[in-house]
PDB file of C-alpha atoms in Angstrom:
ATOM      1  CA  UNK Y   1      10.874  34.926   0.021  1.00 45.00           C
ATOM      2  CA  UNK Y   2      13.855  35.336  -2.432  1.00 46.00           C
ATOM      3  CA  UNK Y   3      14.127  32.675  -5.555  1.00 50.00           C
ATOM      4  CA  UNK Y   4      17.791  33.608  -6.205  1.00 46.00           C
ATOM      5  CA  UNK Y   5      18.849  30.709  -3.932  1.00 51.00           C
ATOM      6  CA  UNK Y   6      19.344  27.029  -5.125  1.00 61.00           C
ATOM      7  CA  UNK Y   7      16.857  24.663  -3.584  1.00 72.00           C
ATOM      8  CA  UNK Y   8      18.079  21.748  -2.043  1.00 72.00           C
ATOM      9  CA  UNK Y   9      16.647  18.457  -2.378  1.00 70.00           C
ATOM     10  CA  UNK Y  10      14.819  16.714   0.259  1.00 73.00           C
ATOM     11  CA  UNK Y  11      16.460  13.403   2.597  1.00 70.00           C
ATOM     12  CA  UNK Y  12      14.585  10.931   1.832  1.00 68.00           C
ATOM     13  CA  UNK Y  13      13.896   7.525   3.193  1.00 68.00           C
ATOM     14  CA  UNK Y  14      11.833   4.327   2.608  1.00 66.00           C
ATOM     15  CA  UNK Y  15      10.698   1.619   4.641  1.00 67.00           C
ATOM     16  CA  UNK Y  16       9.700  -0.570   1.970  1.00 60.00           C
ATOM     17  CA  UNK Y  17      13.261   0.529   0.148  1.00 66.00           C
ATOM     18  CA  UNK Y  18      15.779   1.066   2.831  1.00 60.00           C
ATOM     19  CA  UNK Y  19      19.327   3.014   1.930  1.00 57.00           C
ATOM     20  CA  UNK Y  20      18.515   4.393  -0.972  1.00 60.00           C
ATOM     21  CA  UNK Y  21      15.834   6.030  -0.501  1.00 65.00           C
ATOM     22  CA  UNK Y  22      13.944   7.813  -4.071  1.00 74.00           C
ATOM     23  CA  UNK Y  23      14.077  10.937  -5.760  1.00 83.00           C
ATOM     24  CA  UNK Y  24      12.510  14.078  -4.204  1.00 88.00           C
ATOM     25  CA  UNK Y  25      12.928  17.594  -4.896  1.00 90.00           C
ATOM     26  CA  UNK Y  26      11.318  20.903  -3.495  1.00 92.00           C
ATOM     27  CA  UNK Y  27      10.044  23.502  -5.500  1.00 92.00           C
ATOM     28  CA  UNK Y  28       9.284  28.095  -5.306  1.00 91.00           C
ATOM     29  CA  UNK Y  29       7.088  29.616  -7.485  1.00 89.00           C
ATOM     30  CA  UNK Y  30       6.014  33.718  -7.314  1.00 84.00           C
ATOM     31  CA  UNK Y  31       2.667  33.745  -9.452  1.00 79.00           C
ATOM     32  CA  UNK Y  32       3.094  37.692  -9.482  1.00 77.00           C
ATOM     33  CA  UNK Y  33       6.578  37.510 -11.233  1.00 79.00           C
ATOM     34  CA  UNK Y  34       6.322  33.583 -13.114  1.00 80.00           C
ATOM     35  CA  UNK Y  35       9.791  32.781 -11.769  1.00 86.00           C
ATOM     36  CA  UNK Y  36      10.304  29.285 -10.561  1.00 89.00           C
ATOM     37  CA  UNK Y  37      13.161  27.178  -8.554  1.00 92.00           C
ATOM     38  CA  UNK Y  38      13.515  23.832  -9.017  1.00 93.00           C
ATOM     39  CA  UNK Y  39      16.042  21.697  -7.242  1.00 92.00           C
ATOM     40  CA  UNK Y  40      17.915  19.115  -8.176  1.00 92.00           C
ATOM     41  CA  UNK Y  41      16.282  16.594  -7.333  1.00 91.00           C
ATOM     42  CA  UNK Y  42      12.649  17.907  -9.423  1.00 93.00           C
ATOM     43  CA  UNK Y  43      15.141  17.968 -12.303  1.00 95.00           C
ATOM     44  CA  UNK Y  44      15.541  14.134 -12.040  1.00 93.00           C
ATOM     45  CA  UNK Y  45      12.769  13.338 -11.092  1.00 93.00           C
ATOM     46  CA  UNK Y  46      11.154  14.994 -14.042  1.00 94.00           C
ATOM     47  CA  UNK Y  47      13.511  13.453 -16.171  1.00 94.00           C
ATOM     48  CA  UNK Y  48      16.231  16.687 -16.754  1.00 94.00           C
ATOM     49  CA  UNK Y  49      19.476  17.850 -15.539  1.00 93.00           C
ATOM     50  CA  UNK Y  50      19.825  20.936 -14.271  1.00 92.00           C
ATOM     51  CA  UNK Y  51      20.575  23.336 -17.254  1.00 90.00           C
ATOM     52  CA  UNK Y  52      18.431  21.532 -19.779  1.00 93.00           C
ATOM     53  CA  UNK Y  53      15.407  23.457 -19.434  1.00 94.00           C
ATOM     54  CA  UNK Y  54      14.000  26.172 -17.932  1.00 92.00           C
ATOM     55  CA  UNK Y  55      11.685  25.343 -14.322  1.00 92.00           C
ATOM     56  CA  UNK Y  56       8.416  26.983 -15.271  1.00 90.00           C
ATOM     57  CA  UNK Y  57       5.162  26.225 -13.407  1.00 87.00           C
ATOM     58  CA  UNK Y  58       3.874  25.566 -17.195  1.00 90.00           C
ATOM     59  CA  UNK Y  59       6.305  23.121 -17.865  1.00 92.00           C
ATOM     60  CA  UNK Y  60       5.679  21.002 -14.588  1.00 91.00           C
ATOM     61  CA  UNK Y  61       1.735  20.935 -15.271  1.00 91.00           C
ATOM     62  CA  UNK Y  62       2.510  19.907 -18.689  1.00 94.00           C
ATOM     63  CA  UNK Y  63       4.512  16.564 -16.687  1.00 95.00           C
ATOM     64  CA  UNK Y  64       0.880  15.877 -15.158  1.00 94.00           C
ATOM     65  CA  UNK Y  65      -0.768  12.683 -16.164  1.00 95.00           C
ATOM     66  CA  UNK Y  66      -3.747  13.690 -18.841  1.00 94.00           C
ATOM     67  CA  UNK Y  67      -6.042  12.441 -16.103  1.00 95.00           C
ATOM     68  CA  UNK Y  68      -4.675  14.060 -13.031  1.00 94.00           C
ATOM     69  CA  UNK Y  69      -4.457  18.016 -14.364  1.00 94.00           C
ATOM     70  CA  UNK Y  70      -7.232  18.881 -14.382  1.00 94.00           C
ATOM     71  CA  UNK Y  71      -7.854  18.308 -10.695  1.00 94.00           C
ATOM     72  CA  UNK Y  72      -4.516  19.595  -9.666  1.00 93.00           C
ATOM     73  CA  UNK Y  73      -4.669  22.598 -11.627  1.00 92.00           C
ATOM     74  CA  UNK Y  74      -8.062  23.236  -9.828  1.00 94.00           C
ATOM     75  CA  UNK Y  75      -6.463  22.871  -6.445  1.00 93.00           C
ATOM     76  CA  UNK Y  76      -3.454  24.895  -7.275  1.00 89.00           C
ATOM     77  CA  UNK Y  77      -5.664  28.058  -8.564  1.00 89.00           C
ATOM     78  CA  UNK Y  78      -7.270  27.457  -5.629  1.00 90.00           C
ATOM     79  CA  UNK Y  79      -4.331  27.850  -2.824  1.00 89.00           C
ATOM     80  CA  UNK Y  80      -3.086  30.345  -5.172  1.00 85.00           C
ATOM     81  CA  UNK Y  81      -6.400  32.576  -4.487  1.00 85.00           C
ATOM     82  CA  UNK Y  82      -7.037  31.870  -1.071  1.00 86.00           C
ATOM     83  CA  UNK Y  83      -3.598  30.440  -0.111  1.00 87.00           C
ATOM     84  CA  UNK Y  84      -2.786  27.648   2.431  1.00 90.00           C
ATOM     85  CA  UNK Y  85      -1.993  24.016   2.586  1.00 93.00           C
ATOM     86  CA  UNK Y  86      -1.851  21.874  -0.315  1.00 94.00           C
ATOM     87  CA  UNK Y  87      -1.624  17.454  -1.099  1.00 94.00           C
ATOM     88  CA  UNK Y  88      -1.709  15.746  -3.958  1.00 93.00           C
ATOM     89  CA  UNK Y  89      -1.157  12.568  -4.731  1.00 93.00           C
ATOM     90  CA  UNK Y  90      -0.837  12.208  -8.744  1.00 93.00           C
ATOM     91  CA  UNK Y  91       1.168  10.328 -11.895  1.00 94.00           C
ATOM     92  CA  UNK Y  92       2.949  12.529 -13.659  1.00 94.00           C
ATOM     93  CA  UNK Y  93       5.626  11.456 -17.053  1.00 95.00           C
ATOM     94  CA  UNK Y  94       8.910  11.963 -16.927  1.00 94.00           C
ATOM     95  CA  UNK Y  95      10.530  13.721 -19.955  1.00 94.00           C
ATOM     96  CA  UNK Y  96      11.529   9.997 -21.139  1.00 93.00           C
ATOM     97  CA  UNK Y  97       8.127   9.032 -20.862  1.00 94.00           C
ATOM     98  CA  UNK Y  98       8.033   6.782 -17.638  1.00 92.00           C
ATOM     99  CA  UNK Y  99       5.002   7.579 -15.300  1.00 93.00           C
ATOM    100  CA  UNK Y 100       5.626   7.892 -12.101  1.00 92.00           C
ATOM    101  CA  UNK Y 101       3.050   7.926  -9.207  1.00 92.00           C
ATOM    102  CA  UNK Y 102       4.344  11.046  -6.631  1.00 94.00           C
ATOM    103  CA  UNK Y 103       3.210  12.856  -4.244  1.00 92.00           C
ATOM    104  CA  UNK Y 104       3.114  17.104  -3.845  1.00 93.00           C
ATOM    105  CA  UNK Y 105       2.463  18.726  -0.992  1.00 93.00           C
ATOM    106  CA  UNK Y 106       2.997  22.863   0.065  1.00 92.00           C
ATOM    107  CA  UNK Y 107       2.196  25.773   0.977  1.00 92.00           C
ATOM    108  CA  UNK Y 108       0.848  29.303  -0.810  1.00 89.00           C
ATOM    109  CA  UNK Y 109       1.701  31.818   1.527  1.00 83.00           C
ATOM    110  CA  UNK Y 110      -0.763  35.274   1.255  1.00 76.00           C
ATOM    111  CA  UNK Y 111       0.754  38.538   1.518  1.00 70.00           C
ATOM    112  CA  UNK Y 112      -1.033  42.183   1.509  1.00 67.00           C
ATOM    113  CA  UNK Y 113      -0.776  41.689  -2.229  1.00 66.00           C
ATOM    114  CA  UNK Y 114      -1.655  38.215  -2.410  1.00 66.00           C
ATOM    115  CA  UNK Y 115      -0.471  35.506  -3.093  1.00 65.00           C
ATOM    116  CA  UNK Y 116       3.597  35.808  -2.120  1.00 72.00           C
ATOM    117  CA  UNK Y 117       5.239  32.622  -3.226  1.00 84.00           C
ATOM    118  CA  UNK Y 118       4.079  28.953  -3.466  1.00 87.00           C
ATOM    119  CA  UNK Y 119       6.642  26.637  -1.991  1.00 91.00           C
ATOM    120  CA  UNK Y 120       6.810  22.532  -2.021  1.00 91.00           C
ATOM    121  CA  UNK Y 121       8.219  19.569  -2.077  1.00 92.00           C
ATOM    122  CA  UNK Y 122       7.405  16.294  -4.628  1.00 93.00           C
ATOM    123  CA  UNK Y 123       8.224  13.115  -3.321  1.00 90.00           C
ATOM    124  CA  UNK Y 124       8.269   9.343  -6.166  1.00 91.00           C
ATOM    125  CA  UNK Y 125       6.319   7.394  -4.872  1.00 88.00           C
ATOM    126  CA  UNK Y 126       6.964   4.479  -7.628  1.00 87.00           C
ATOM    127  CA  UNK Y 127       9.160   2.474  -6.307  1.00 84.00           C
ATOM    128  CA  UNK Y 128       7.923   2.192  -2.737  1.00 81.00           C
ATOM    129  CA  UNK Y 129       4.145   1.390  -3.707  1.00 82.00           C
ATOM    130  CA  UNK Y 130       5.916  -1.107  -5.960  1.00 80.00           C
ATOM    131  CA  UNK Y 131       8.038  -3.016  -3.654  1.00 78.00           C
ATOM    132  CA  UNK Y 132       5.213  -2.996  -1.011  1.00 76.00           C
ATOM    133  CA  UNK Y 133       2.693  -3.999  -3.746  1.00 77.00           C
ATOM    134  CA  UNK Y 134       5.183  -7.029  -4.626  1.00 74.00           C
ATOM    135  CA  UNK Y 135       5.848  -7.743  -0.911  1.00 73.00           C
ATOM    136  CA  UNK Y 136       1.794  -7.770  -0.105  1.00 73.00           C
ATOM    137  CA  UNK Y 137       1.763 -10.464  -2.925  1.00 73.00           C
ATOM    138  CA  UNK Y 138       4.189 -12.388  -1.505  1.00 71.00           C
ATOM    139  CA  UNK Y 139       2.959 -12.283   1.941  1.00 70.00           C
ATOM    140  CA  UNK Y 140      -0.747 -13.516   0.401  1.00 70.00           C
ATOM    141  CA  UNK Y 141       0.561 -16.530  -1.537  1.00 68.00           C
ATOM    142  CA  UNK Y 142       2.978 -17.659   1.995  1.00 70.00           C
ATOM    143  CA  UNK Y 143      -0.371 -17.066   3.632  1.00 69.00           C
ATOM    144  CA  UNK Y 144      -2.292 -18.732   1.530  1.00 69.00           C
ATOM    145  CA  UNK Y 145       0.468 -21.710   1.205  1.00 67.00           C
ATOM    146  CA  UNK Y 146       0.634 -22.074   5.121  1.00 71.00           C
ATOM    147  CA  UNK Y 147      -3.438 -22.638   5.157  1.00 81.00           C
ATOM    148  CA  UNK Y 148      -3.312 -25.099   2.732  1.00 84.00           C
ATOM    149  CA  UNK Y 149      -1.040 -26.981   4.316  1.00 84.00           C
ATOM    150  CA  UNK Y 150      -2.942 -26.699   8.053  1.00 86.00           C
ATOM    151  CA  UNK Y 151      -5.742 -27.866   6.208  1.00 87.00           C
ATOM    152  CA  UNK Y 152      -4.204 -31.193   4.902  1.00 87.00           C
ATOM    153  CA  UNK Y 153      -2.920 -32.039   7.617  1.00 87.00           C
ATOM    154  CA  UNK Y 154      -6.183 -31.798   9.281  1.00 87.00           C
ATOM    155  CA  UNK Y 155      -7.691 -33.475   6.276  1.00 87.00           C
ATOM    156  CA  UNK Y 156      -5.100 -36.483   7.237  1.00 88.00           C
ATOM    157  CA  UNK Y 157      -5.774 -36.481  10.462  1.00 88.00           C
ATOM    158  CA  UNK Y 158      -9.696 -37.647   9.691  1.00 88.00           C
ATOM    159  CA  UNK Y 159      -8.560 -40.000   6.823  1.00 88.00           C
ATOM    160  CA  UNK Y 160      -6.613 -41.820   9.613  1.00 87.00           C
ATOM    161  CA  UNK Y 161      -9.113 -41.490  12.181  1.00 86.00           C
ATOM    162  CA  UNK Y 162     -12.569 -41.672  11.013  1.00 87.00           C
ATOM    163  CA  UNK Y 163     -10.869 -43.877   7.505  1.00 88.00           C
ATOM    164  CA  UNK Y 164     -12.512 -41.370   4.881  1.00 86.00           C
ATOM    165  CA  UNK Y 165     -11.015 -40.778   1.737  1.00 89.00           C
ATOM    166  CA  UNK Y 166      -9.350 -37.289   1.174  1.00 87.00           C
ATOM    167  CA  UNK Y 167     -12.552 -35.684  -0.653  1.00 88.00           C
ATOM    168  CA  UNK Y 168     -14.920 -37.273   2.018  1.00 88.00           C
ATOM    169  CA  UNK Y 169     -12.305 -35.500   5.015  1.00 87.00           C
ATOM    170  CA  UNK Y 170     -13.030 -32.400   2.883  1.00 88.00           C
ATOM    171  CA  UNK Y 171     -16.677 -31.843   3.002  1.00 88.00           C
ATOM    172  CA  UNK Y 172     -16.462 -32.883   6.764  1.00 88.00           C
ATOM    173  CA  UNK Y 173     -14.528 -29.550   7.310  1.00 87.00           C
ATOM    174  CA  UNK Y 174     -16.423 -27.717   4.961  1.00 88.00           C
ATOM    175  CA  UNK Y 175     -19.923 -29.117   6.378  1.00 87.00           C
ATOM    176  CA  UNK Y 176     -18.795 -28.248   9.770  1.00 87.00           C
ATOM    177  CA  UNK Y 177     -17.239 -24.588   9.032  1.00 87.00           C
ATOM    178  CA  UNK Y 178     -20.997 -24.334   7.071  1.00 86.00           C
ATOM    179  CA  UNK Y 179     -23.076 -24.822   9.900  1.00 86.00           C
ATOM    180  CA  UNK Y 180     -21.482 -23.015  12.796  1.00 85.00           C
ATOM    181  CA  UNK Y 181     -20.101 -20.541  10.706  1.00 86.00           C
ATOM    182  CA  UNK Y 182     -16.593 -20.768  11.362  1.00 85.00           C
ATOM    183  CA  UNK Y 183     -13.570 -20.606   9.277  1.00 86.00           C
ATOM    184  CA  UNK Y 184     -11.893 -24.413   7.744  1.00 86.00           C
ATOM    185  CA  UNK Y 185      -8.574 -22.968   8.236  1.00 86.00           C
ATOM    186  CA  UNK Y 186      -9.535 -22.381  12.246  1.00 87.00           C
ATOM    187  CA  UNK Y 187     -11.170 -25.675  12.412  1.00 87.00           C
ATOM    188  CA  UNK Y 188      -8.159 -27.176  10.929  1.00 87.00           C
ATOM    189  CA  UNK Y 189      -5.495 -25.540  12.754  1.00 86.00           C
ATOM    190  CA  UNK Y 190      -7.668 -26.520  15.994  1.00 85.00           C
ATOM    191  CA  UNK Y 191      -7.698 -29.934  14.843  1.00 86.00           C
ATOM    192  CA  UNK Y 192      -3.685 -30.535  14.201  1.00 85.00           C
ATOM    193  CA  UNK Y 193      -3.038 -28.151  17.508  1.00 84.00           C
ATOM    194  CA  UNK Y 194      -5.282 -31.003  19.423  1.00 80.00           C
ATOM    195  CA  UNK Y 195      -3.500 -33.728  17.733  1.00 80.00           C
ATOM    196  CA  UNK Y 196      -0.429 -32.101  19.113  1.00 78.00           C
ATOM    197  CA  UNK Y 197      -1.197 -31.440  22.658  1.00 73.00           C
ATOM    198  CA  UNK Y 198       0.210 -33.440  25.865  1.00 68.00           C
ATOM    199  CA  UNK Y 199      -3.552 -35.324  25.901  1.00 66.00           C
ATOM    200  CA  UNK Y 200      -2.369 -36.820  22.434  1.00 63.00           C
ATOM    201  CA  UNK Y 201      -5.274 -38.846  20.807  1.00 78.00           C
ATOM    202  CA  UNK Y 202      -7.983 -37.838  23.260  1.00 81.00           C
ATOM    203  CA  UNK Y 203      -8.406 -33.786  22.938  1.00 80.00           C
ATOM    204  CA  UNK Y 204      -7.755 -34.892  18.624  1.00 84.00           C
ATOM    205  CA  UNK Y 205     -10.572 -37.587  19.205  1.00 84.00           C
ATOM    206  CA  UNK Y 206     -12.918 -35.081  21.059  1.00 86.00           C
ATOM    207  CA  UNK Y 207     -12.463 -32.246  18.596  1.00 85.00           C
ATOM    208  CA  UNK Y 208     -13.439 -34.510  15.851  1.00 87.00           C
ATOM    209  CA  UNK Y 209     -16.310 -35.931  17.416  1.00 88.00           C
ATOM    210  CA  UNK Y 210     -17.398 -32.074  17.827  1.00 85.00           C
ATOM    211  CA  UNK Y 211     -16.838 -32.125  13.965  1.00 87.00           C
ATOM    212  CA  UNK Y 212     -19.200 -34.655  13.354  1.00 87.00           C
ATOM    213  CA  UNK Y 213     -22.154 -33.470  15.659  1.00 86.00           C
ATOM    214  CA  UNK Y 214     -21.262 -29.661  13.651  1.00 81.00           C
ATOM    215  CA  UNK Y 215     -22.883 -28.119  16.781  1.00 74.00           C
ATOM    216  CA  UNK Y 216     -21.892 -23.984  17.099  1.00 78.00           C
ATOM    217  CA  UNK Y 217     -21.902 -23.838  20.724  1.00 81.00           C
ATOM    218  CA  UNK Y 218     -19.990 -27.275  20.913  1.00 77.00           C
ATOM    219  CA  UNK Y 219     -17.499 -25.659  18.233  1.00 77.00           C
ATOM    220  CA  UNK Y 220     -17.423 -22.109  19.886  1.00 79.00           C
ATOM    221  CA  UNK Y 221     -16.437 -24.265  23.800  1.00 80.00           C
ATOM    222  CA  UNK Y 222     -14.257 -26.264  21.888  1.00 74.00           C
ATOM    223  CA  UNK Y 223     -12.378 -23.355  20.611  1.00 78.00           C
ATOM    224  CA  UNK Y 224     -12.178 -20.914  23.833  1.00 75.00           C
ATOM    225  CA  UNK Y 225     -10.615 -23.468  25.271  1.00 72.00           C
ATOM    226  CA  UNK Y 226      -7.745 -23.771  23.020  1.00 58.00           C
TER     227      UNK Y 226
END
């Protein structure tokens, strides 16, 4: 395969970032010969423009993270011997000194000689893990929010009910989840479902009594038949 061409950077596209996607670029290497391709795109992502330096395989293992060369280098002399598929996910640091999490993936292909050319592509990764990171966070505090607020309602329910305080409503829930093994939030969100049925007072007033007598199978009946 000829390096005289100019590589062209990958499309990309991210779920988690949408239109603009994040910087990619696609990579040729001949071990026999030490030339190298780079498009644009591994230019930016690298932190260069095109002209700046010159693409070496040298100069993007010296972009590796400290921690993650090692083991790349030892996968890379490895496809490079016996050729085939490669994946690695990695940090490397840009030539501004931002680390980016990416991910390189190719293919050494073996000739009579062996090994012909090494071709790949490296994807940034930052951005997307970020967003999703950010978005997982956000999804645990809503979900967290949401259960606390099942939970005092149910917690009001028995204060009007049974005329507990709120700590004494509490421990009920807790006591109960305790012995039959069953989740507060579930118990809770049974409870204010019940309350909210067509049978009004009676399926809440049944469901509480249940509560009281903390009885797993009573629980478990209680339940399926939500």
């Amino acid at each position: 395969m000829s390096l005289c061409a100019m590589l062209d950077s990958p499309h990309t596209y991210s779920s988690a970032l949408g239109a603009p996607g994040f910087l990619a670029g696609t990579f040729l290497f001949d071990p026999l010969t030490g030339k190298a391709e780079w498009s644009d795109g591994l230019f930016n992502l690298h932190g260069y423009q095109r002209g700046e330096v010159v693409p070496t395989l040298e100069l993007l293992m010296s972009h590796k993270h400290p921690e993650d060369r090692p083991r790349t280098m030892e996968i890379l002399a490895q496809v490079f011997r016996e050729g085939g598929h490669f994946c690695i996910y990695h940090r490397i640091i840009d030539a501004q000194g931002h680390v980016r999490r990416v991910l390189t993936a190719g293919n050494a292909q073996l000739g009579p000689s062996g090994t012909v050319v090494l071709e790949g592509s490296t994807i940034d990764l930052t951005s997307t893990l970020r967003r999703e990171t950010e978005q997982a966070a956000r999804d645990a505090v809503a979900g967290a929010n949401a259960t606390r607020g099942v939970i005092n309602q149910a917690r009001g329910i028995l204060m009007g009910r049974l005329l507990l305080s709120s700590d004494a409503a509490f421990k009920l829930l807790v006591s109960c989840s305790s012995m039959t093994n069953v989740k507060v939030a579930i118990l809770a969100s049974h409870l204010v479902r019940a309350a909210d049925t067509d049978e009004g007072p009676e399926a809440m007033d049944e469901f509480i009594r249940v509560l009281q007598a903390c009885d797993q199978a009573a629980v478990k009946r209680a339940l399926d038949q939500q």
